[in-house]
Amino acid sequence: MGNENSTPVDEATPPTTLYGRNIEAVAQYIKEKDVKKIVVMTGAGISTSAGIPDFRSPDTGLYANLARLNLPYAEAVFDISYFRKNPLPFYTLAHELYPGKYRPTVSHSFISLLNKKGRLLKLFTQNIDCLEQEAGVPGDKIVYAHGSFATQRCIDCQTEYPDDRMKDTVQKMEVPRCIRKTCNGLVKPDIVFFGEALPEAFHRNRSLPAKADLAIIMGTSLTVQPFASLPSFVREETPRVLINFERVGGLGSRPDDVLLLQDCDEGVRKFADALGWREELEQEWARTNAGKVEKKRPEAPTNSRQEELDQEVEKLTKDIDTSLKLSGETSDRIRAEIEKGTSPSSRPTSIPSSTEPSDVLTTPQTTTSASSFTLNHVYPHLKEDKPEKPSL
Ligand code: APR
């Protein structure tokens, strides 16, 4: 039952289960048949709006951007034999992707809402970001087909590695080693690498798509087997909805397939509108932000741009005067010491007066030691965060 034929069904062929081949007909089907066994299958595309790149989108996908890690080929970052030789590229990536930095998307919240309404049979996800559970989907409803960052262990002796130490190690971009000194093997999160077997939970649940009364496939290229075969296990008469930028995996080849070839968040909002759940969906998503420090909304500008500029120049001028005054006192003291003949070495630096015409505004840093003065409060974006060098 692998990949089915990918010829789109003839538009003239009527659906066998739905009233029409559109999301409104799927909403009507859910309500009229009281659909409660929905199987959802997701990939990286449902997390891209959270800021996590997917894998294969040209330009933005991870595989297009891993070149900087000098990999022999992009997927090597998830290849177990390459990892044994050089774990650094993976841990560089793990530093970026580690759970806790990102907020679930509306698409994640839609799945949580399906569950809250008692209609979710199972979510199969290929993602390792754990955003499904952060959005409220209970762990027992999720099959992490490619594992996740939730747990980790030594790849040689399988000894578990403590969660808190893992989080700390990844944040420091270090490579964790087995806690058993006699082993000292490499530690890897329980993410399924190429060349590794999928979790037992995947095989235990792979019969569920055939029991589903609706399948929803979102944000995946359906490139990687055996996950990519799941949609083909759904019964022929069971409606399948694809919400994805592009048509994938033979979806659209059946009379009851419905394609929303668009952004996942837009697609689930359209689905929620058809179901009359839009307000509940937005509330569900709003809850994923509760407790997070509200990003300071930029105050509505009260002053005009000119007034703002004047204020900034005034602030800068004051700062320069302050530093000049300090330097003035310093140079007075040095001059007094020189006159006393106590410190011949130091010479007063020639400090341009703040009124001295200058084709280049002299920032305070050039008149006082940089460490005693910064412009970070004026130009925070100039603050230079030295990237930590990853260390083995
Ligand atoms: N809205 C809709 N579709 C999107 C969005 C979005 N915001 N962002 C990306 N997509 C689509 C892309 O067009 C693509 O079809 O989602 C799909 C993402 O495909 P991949 O990048 O291949 O990700 P995925 O299918 O999850 O990859 C499967 O490959 O390397 C392995 O283990 C890795 O689990 C991963 C597996």
GROMACS .gro file of C-alpha atoms and ligand atoms in nm:
model
  428
    1MET     CA    1   0.000   0.000   0.000
    2GLY     CA    2   0.294   0.234  -0.044
    3ASN     CA    3   0.271   0.558  -0.237
    4GLU     CA    4  -0.045   0.551  -0.447
    5ASN     CA    5  -0.075   0.688  -0.794
    6SER     CA    6  -0.027   1.060  -0.793
    7THR     CA    7  -0.267   1.142  -1.077
    8PRO     CA    8  -0.518   1.395  -0.943
    9VAL     CA    9  -0.872   1.259  -0.950
   10ASP     CA   10  -1.082   1.391  -1.235
   11GLU     CA   11  -1.277   1.695  -1.114
   12ALA     CA   12  -1.589   1.541  -1.273
   13THR     CA   13  -1.565   1.235  -1.044
   14PRO     CA   14  -1.810   1.299  -0.757
   15PRO     CA   15  -1.694   1.230  -0.398
   16THR     CA   16  -1.836   0.908  -0.246
   17THR     CA   17  -1.859   1.029   0.114
   18LEU     CA   18  -1.852   1.409   0.106
   19TYR     CA   19  -2.114   1.637  -0.047
   20GLY     CA   20  -1.838   1.822  -0.229
   21ARG     CA   21  -1.460   1.836  -0.257
   22ASN     CA   22  -1.413   2.138  -0.031
   23ILE     CA   23  -1.345   2.218   0.335
   24GLU     CA   24  -1.707   2.321   0.398
   25ALA     CA   25  -1.821   1.972   0.295
   26VAL     CA   26  -1.562   1.822   0.535
   27ALA     CA   27  -1.695   2.043   0.817
   28GLN     CA   28  -2.049   1.932   0.737
   29TYR     CA   29  -1.935   1.566   0.735
   30ILE     CA   30  -1.770   1.608   1.079
   31LYS     CA   31  -2.088   1.754   1.226
   32GLU     CA   32  -2.344   1.528   1.058
   33LYS     CA   33  -2.155   1.204   1.117
   34ASP     CA   34  -2.024   1.319   1.458
   35VAL     CA   35  -1.672   1.227   1.341
   36LYS     CA   36  -1.458   1.130   1.643
   37LYS     CA   37  -1.174   0.923   1.501
   38ILE     CA   38  -0.961   1.185   1.327
   39VAL     CA   39  -0.600   1.090   1.256
   40VAL     CA   40  -0.363   1.384   1.198
   41MET     CA   41  -0.023   1.347   1.028
   42THR     CA   42   0.220   1.637   1.048
   43GLY     CA   43   0.566   1.753   0.944
   44ALA     CA   44   0.794   2.053   0.984
   45GLY     CA   45   0.562   2.282   0.788
   46ILE     CA   46   0.334   2.328   1.091
   47SER     CA   47   0.623   2.475   1.293
   48THR     CA   48   0.773   2.713   1.036
   49SER     CA   49   0.553   3.005   1.147
   50ALA     CA   50   0.695   2.951   1.499
   51GLY     CA   51   1.038   3.030   1.354
   52ILE     CA   52   1.164   2.673   1.311
   53PRO     CA   53   1.276   2.613   0.952
   54ASP     CA   54   1.150   2.304   0.773
   55PHE     CA   55   1.393   2.070   0.598
   56ARG     CA   56   1.337   2.085   0.226
   57SER     CA   57   1.189   2.423   0.135
   58PRO     CA   58   1.433   2.579  -0.110
   59ASP     CA   59   1.641   2.865   0.042
   60THR     CA   60   1.472   2.859   0.386
   61GLY     CA   61   1.484   2.485   0.461
   62LEU     CA   62   1.741   2.346   0.704
   63TYR     CA   63   1.904   2.129   0.441
   64ALA     CA   64   1.963   2.436   0.224
   65ASN     CA   65   2.132   2.613   0.516
   66LEU     CA   66   2.341   2.339   0.671
   67ALA     CA   67   2.614   2.392   0.414
   68ARG     CA   68   2.783   2.624   0.668
   69LEU     CA   69   2.844   2.315   0.881
   70ASN     CA   70   3.064   2.161   0.605
   71LEU     CA   71   2.858   1.843   0.592
   72PRO     CA   72   2.935   1.583   0.322
   73TYR     CA   73   2.562   1.598   0.242
   74ALA     CA   74   2.278   1.782   0.424
   75GLU     CA   75   2.107   1.478   0.580
   76ALA     CA   76   2.441   1.377   0.738
   77VAL     CA   77   2.339   1.598   1.031
   78PHE     CA   78   2.085   1.324   1.115
   79ASP     CA   79   2.301   1.027   1.006
   80ILE     CA   80   2.406   0.800   1.292
   81SER     CA   81   2.735   0.690   1.136
   82TYR     CA   82   2.833   1.052   1.064
   83PHE     CA   83   2.724   1.154   1.415
   84ARG     CA   84   2.967   0.900   1.565
   85LYS     CA   85   3.252   1.060   1.375
   86ASN     CA   86   3.147   1.421   1.423
   87PRO     CA   87   2.856   1.506   1.657
   88LEU     CA   88   2.921   1.881   1.637
   89PRO     CA   89   2.697   1.970   1.341
   90PHE     CA   90   2.402   1.800   1.510
   91TYR     CA   91   2.466   1.977   1.841
   92THR     CA   92   2.504   2.309   1.662
   93LEU     CA   93   2.159   2.247   1.514
   94ALA     CA   94   2.022   2.118   1.847
   95HIS     CA   95   2.125   2.447   2.006
   96GLU     CA   96   1.896   2.625   1.758
   97LEU     CA   97   1.605   2.382   1.774
   98TYR     CA   98   1.602   2.286   2.142
   99PRO     CA   99   1.247   2.298   2.287
  100GLY     CA  100   1.152   2.591   2.508
  101LYS     CA  101   1.248   2.870   2.270
  102TYR     CA  102   0.943   2.858   2.045
  103ARG     CA  103   0.569   2.912   2.080
  104PRO     CA  104   0.328   2.660   1.928
  105THR     CA  105   0.152   2.773   1.610
  106VAL     CA  106  -0.219   2.804   1.533
  107SER     CA  107  -0.186   2.470   1.353
  108HIS     CA  108  -0.067   2.304   1.674
  109SER     CA  109  -0.359   2.465   1.859
  110PHE     CA  110  -0.605   2.333   1.599
  111ILE     CA  111  -0.492   1.978   1.680
  112SER     CA  112  -0.529   2.050   2.052
  113LEU     CA  113  -0.882   2.180   1.985
  114LEU     CA  114  -0.973   1.861   1.796
  115ASN     CA  115  -0.861   1.668   2.103
  116LYS     CA  116  -1.052   1.892   2.345
  117LYS     CA  117  -1.365   1.832   2.137
  118GLY     CA  118  -1.312   1.455   2.172
  119ARG     CA  119  -1.249   1.408   1.800
  120LEU     CA  120  -0.873   1.326   1.788
  121LEU     CA  121  -0.790   0.957   1.761
  122LYS     CA  122  -0.412   1.001   1.718
  123LEU     CA  123  -0.152   1.254   1.598
  124PHE     CA  124   0.145   1.112   1.408
  125THR     CA  125   0.420   1.375   1.395
  126GLN     CA  126   0.761   1.372   1.231
  127ASN     CA  127   0.861   1.680   1.428
  128ILE     CA  128   1.106   1.677   1.719
  129ASP     CA  129   1.024   2.022   1.858
  130CYS     CA  130   0.762   1.898   2.111
  131LEU     CA  131   0.535   2.194   2.022
  132GLU     CA  132   0.233   1.962   1.992
  133GLN     CA  133   0.244   1.885   2.364
  134GLU     CA  134   0.321   2.248   2.447
  135ALA     CA  135   0.003   2.337   2.257
  136GLY     CA  136  -0.197   2.103   2.482
  137VAL     CA  137  -0.213   1.773   2.292
  138PRO     CA  138  -0.177   1.497   2.558
  139GLY     CA  139   0.129   1.273   2.523
  140ASP     CA  140  -0.081   0.957   2.490
  141LYS     CA  141  -0.242   1.102   2.175
  142ILE     CA  142   0.093   1.164   2.004
  143VAL     CA  143   0.317   0.924   1.812
  144TYR     CA  144   0.659   1.086   1.769
  145ALA     CA  145   0.748   0.891   1.455
  146HIS     CA  146   1.100   1.042   1.444
  147GLY     CA  147   1.146   1.069   1.820
  148SER     CA  148   1.199   1.399   1.999
  149PHE     CA  149   1.428   1.592   2.230
  150ALA     CA  150   1.220   1.478   2.528
  151THR     CA  151   1.471   1.211   2.638
  152GLN     CA  152   1.834   1.118   2.559
  153ARG     CA  153   2.079   0.834   2.615
  154CYS     CA  154   2.430   0.704   2.542
  155ILE     CA  155   2.444   0.555   2.191
  156ASP     CA  156   2.686   0.285   2.312
  157CYS     CA  157   2.548   0.156   2.643
  158GLN     CA  158   2.196   0.312   2.621
  159THR     CA  159   2.232   0.463   2.972
  160GLU     CA  160   1.983   0.752   3.007
  161TYR     CA  161   2.133   1.100   3.040
  162PRO     CA  162   1.973   1.345   3.290
  163ASP     CA  163   1.730   1.596   3.133
  164ASP     CA  164   1.857   1.899   3.323
  165ARG     CA  165   2.220   1.830   3.231
  166MET     CA  166   2.116   1.781   2.867
  167LYS     CA  167   1.942   2.119   2.850
  168ASP     CA  168   2.246   2.288   3.004
  169THR     CA  169   2.493   2.108   2.775
  170VAL     CA  170   2.296   2.189   2.459
  171GLN     CA  171   2.262   2.552   2.560
  172LYS     CA  172   2.641   2.569   2.602
  173MET     CA  173   2.678   2.403   2.256
  174GLU     CA  174   2.881   2.123   2.416
  175VAL     CA  175   2.862   1.755   2.328
  176PRO     CA  176   2.735   1.540   2.618
  177ARG     CA  177   2.914   1.217   2.704
  178CYS     CA  178   2.785   0.909   2.889
  179ILE     CA  179   2.754   0.951   3.266
  180ARG     CA  180   2.927   0.613   3.308
  181LYS     CA  181   3.293   0.712   3.305
  182THR     CA  182   3.394   0.363   3.201
  183CYS     CA  183   3.179   0.411   2.889
  184ASN     CA  184   3.206   0.783   2.804
  185GLY     CA  185   3.009   0.717   2.483
  186LEU     CA  186   2.836   0.993   2.286
  187VAL     CA  187   2.494   1.097   2.413
  188LYS     CA  188   2.215   1.163   2.161
  189PRO     CA  189   1.855   1.274   2.210
  190ASP     CA  190   1.599   1.003   2.128
  191ILE     CA  191   1.558   1.143   1.779
  192VAL     CA  192   1.544   0.885   1.501
  193PHE     CA  193   1.848   0.929   1.280
  194PHE     CA  194   1.877   0.793   0.930
  195GLY     CA  195   1.985   0.435   0.970
  196GLU     CA  196   1.797   0.391   1.301
  197ALA     CA  197   1.467   0.207   1.361
  198LEU     CA  198   1.150   0.406   1.428
  199PRO     CA  199   1.009   0.391   1.781
  200GLU     CA  200   0.802   0.085   1.872
  201ALA     CA  201   0.504   0.322   1.927
  202PHE     CA  202   0.498   0.395   1.553
  203HIS     CA  203   0.464   0.028   1.462
  204ARG     CA  204   0.211  -0.030   1.740
  205ASN     CA  205  -0.015   0.247   1.607
  206ARG     CA  206   0.031   0.219   1.231
  207SER     CA  207  -0.302   0.037   1.195
  208LEU     CA  208  -0.491   0.345   1.322
  209PRO     CA  209  -0.510   0.534   0.989
  210ALA     CA  210  -0.716   0.241   0.855
  211LYS     CA  211  -0.961   0.293   1.144
  212ALA     CA  212  -0.988   0.669   1.098
  213ASP     CA  213  -1.311   0.841   0.985
  214LEU     CA  214  -1.108   1.144   0.870
  215ALA     CA  215  -0.738   1.202   0.798
  216ILE     CA  216  -0.573   1.546   0.811
  217ILE     CA  217  -0.219   1.574   0.668
  218MET     CA  218  -0.036   1.902   0.735
  219GLY     CA  219   0.304   2.059   0.664
  220THR     CA  220   0.494   1.763   0.527
  221SER     CA  221   0.660   1.669   0.198
  222LEU     CA  222   0.583   1.300   0.269
  223THR     CA  223   0.939   1.226   0.158
  224VAL     CA  224   1.061   0.993   0.429
  225GLN     CA  225   0.940   0.632   0.465
  226PRO     CA  226   0.773   0.462   0.643
  227PHE     CA  227   0.589   0.776   0.764
  228ALA     CA  228   0.512   0.877   0.405
  229SER     CA  229   0.296   0.564   0.357
  230LEU     CA  230   0.054   0.647   0.642
  231PRO     CA  231  -0.198   0.843   0.430
  232SER     CA  232  -0.228   0.547   0.191
  233PHE     CA  233  -0.342   0.323   0.483
  234VAL     CA  234  -0.659   0.535   0.518
  235ARG     CA  235  -0.962   0.357   0.372
  236GLU     CA  236  -1.061   0.459   0.019
  237GLU     CA  237  -1.395   0.606   0.126
  238THR     CA  238  -1.254   0.800   0.420
  239PRO     CA  239  -1.202   1.171   0.345
  240ARG     CA  240  -0.844   1.298   0.359
  241VAL     CA  241  -0.756   1.670   0.393
  242LEU     CA  242  -0.412   1.799   0.289
  243ILE     CA  243  -0.309   2.143   0.422
  244ASN     CA  244   0.028   2.217   0.265
  245PHE     CA  245   0.194   2.465   0.031
  246GLU     CA  246   0.229   2.192  -0.228
  247ARG     CA  247   0.047   1.874  -0.333
  248VAL     CA  248   0.237   1.571  -0.195
  249GLY     CA  249   0.224   1.193  -0.153
  250GLY     CA  250  -0.054   1.116  -0.396
  251LEU     CA  251  -0.306   1.328  -0.203
  252GLY     CA  252  -0.577   1.444  -0.441
  253SER     CA  253  -0.588   1.112  -0.624
  254ARG     CA  254  -0.902   0.994  -0.443
  255PRO     CA  255  -1.261   1.122  -0.485
  256ASP     CA  256  -1.285   1.226  -0.117
  257ASP     CA  257  -0.949   1.403  -0.097
  258VAL     CA  258  -0.968   1.777  -0.022
  259LEU     CA  259  -0.658   1.992  -0.084
  260LEU     CA  260  -0.592   2.328   0.085
  261LEU     CA  261  -0.267   2.419  -0.091
  262GLN     CA  262  -0.180   2.712   0.131
  263ASP     CA  263  -0.012   2.811   0.457
  264CYS     CA  264  -0.098   2.569   0.738
  265ASP     CA  265  -0.210   2.839   0.983
  266GLU     CA  266  -0.433   2.996   0.717
  267GLY     CA  267  -0.570   2.655   0.624
  268VAL     CA  268  -0.664   2.557   0.980
  269ARG     CA  269  -0.827   2.898   1.031
  270LYS     CA  270  -1.034   2.838   0.717
  271PHE     CA  271  -1.121   2.491   0.849
  272ALA     CA  272  -1.217   2.638   1.189
  273ASP     CA  273  -1.434   2.902   1.018
  274ALA     CA  274  -1.621   2.626   0.829
  275LEU     CA  275  -1.670   2.438   1.159
  276GLY     CA  276  -1.779   2.749   1.352
  277TRP     CA  277  -1.479   2.700   1.585
  278ARG     CA  278  -1.275   3.009   1.489
  279GLU     CA  279  -1.316   3.195   1.818
  280GLU     CA  280  -1.234   2.881   2.018
  281LEU     CA  281  -0.928   2.825   1.801
  282GLU     CA  282  -0.797   3.177   1.861
  283GLN     CA  283  -0.857   3.134   2.236
  284GLU     CA  284  -0.679   2.798   2.230
  285TRP     CA  285  -0.382   2.958   2.058
  286ALA     CA  286  -0.384   3.261   2.290
  287ARG     CA  287  -0.337   3.020   2.582
  288THR     CA  288   0.001   2.910   2.435
  289ASN     CA  289   0.126   3.260   2.503
  290ALA     CA  290  -0.001   3.283   2.860
  291GLY     CA  291   0.272   3.323   3.116
  292LYS     CA  292   0.532   3.408   2.854
  293VAL     CA  293   0.685   3.748   2.909
  294GLU     CA  294   0.480   3.963   2.678
  295LYS     CA  295   0.719   4.096   2.416
  296LYS     CA  296   0.723   4.469   2.493
  297ARG     CA  297   0.497   4.620   2.231
  298PRO     CA  298   0.674   4.927   2.087
  299GLU     CA  299   0.504   5.226   2.248
  300ALA     CA  300   0.297   5.418   1.997
  301PRO     CA  301   0.535   5.701   1.897
  302THR     CA  302   0.416   6.006   2.088
  303ASN     CA  303   0.677   6.241   1.938
  304SER     CA  304   0.737   6.322   1.576
  305ARG     CA  305   1.049   6.175   1.420
  306GLN     CA  306   1.223   6.517   1.438
  307GLU     CA  307   1.138   6.552   1.807
  308GLU     CA  308   1.272   6.201   1.865
  309LEU     CA  309   1.592   6.283   1.677
  310ASP     CA  310   1.635   6.606   1.876
  311GLN     CA  311   1.588   6.411   2.199
  312GLU     CA  312   1.841   6.149   2.089
  313VAL     CA  313   2.096   6.415   1.988
  314GLU     CA  314   2.039   6.596   2.319
  315LYS     CA  315   2.087   6.269   2.510
  316LEU     CA  316   2.403   6.194   2.316
  317THR     CA  317   2.536   6.547   2.366
  318LYS     CA  318   2.472   6.522   2.740
  319ASP     CA  319   2.654   6.187   2.744
  320ILE     CA  320   2.948   6.334   2.553
  321ASP     CA  321   2.959   6.634   2.789
  322THR     CA  322   2.954   6.398   3.086
  323SER     CA  323   3.240   6.195   2.944
  324LEU     CA  324   3.428   6.513   2.846
  325LYS     CA  325   3.379   6.650   3.200
  326LEU     CA  326   3.506   6.324   3.345
  327SER     CA  327   3.796   6.332   3.103
  328GLY     CA  328   3.845   6.702   3.184
  329GLU     CA  329   3.879   6.623   3.555
  330THR     CA  330   4.109   6.334   3.466
  331SER     CA  331   4.328   6.554   3.245
  332ASP     CA  332   4.335   6.830   3.515
  333ARG     CA  333   4.457   6.570   3.762
  334ILE     CA  334   4.716   6.434   3.519
  335ARG     CA  335   4.832   6.792   3.439
  336ALA     CA  336   4.865   6.867   3.812
  337GLU     CA  337   5.071   6.547   3.859
  338ILE     CA  338   5.290   6.633   3.561
  339GLU     CA  339   5.353   6.981   3.704
  340LYS     CA  340   5.449   6.813   4.029
  341GLY     CA  341   5.675   6.596   3.804
  342THR     CA  342   5.524   6.280   3.952
  343SER     CA  343   5.402   6.103   3.638
  344PRO     CA  344   5.594   6.203   3.322
  345SER     CA  345   5.445   5.916   3.112
  346SER     CA  346   5.082   6.003   3.071
  347ARG     CA  347   4.992   6.284   2.835
  348PRO     CA  348   4.648   6.443   2.824
  349THR     CA  349   4.477   6.313   2.514
  350SER     CA  350   4.375   6.602   2.288
  351ILE     CA  351   4.005   6.591   2.340
  352PRO     CA  352   3.806   6.773   2.073
  353SER     CA  353   3.568   7.012   2.248
  354SER     CA  354   3.208   6.926   2.191
  355THR     CA  355   3.184   7.253   1.995
  356GLU     CA  356   3.488   7.182   1.780
  357PRO     CA  357   3.366   7.147   1.421
  358SER     CA  358   3.412   6.783   1.316
  359ASP     CA  359   3.317   6.607   0.998
  360VAL     CA  360   3.262   6.300   1.206
  361LEU     CA  361   3.056   6.315   1.520
  362THR     CA  362   3.296   6.187   1.784
  363THR     CA  363   3.117   5.922   1.981
  364PRO     CA  364   3.201   5.919   2.353
  365GLN     CA  365   3.382   5.588   2.300
  366THR     CA  366   3.672   5.768   2.127
  367THR     CA  367   3.719   6.010   2.421
  368THR     CA  368   3.687   5.763   2.707
  369SER     CA  369   3.776   5.400   2.743
  370ALA     CA  370   3.515   5.198   2.554
  371SER     CA  371   3.452   4.983   2.858
  372SER     CA  372   3.341   5.287   3.063
  373PHE     CA  373   3.095   5.403   2.797
  374THR     CA  374   2.863   5.229   2.550
  375LEU     CA  375   2.596   5.334   2.308
  376ASN     CA  376   2.396   5.023   2.375
  377HIS     CA  377   2.118   5.228   2.527
  378VAL     CA  378   2.104   5.431   2.209
  379TYR     CA  379   2.187   5.162   1.953
  380PRO     CA  380   2.107   4.830   2.124
  381HIS     CA  381   2.140   4.651   1.789
  382LEU     CA  382   2.509   4.743   1.786
  383LYS     CA  383   2.560   4.536   2.101
  384GLU     CA  384   2.789   4.263   1.978
  385ASP     CA  385   2.701   3.914   2.107
  386LYS     CA  386   3.015   3.714   2.042
  387PRO     CA  387   2.887   3.376   1.917
  388GLU     CA  388   3.008   3.103   2.152
  389LYS     CA  389   3.246   2.866   1.983
  390PRO     CA  390   3.103   2.513   2.007
  391SER     CA  391   3.337   2.295   2.213
  392LEU     CA  392   3.360   1.916   2.216
  393APR     N1  393   0.239   2.609   0.545
  393APR     C1  394   0.215   2.505   0.461
  393APR     N2  395   0.311   2.423   0.415
  393APR     C2  396   0.437   2.447   0.454
  393APR     C3  397   0.472   2.553   0.542
  393APR     C4  398   0.366   2.636   0.586
  393APR     N3  399   0.388   2.739   0.667
  393APR     N4  400   0.607   2.551   0.561
  393APR     C5  401   0.654   2.447   0.489
  393APR     N5  402   0.552   2.385   0.426
  393APR     C6  403   0.558   2.262   0.346
  393APR     C7  404   0.671   2.255   0.248
  393APR     O1  405   0.628   2.305   0.122
  393APR     C8  406   0.695   2.103   0.240
  393APR     O2  407   0.605   2.040   0.150
  393APR     O3  408   0.582   2.158   0.440
  393APR     C9  409   0.660   2.056   0.380
  393APR    C10  410   0.785   2.039   0.468
  393APR     O4  411   0.857   1.930   0.413
  393APR     P1  412   1.000   1.892   0.474
  393APR     O5  413   1.083   2.013   0.487
  393APR     O6  414   1.051   1.775   0.394
  393APR     O7  415   0.969   1.842   0.622
  393APR     P2  416   0.909   1.702   0.666
  393APR     O8  417   0.811   1.651   0.568
  393APR     O9  418   0.865   1.717   0.804
  393APR    O10  419   1.042   1.611   0.664
  393APR    C11  420   1.025   1.477   0.700
  393APR    O11  421   1.260   1.440   0.684
  393APR    O12  422   1.482   1.484   0.721
  393APR    C12  423   1.374   1.417   0.768
  393APR    O13  424   1.355   1.359   0.994
  393APR    C13  425   1.336   1.465   0.905
  393APR    O14  426   1.117   1.451   1.003
  393APR    C14  427   1.188   1.498   0.891
  393APR    C15  428   1.147   1.426   0.765
   0.00000   0.00000   0.00000
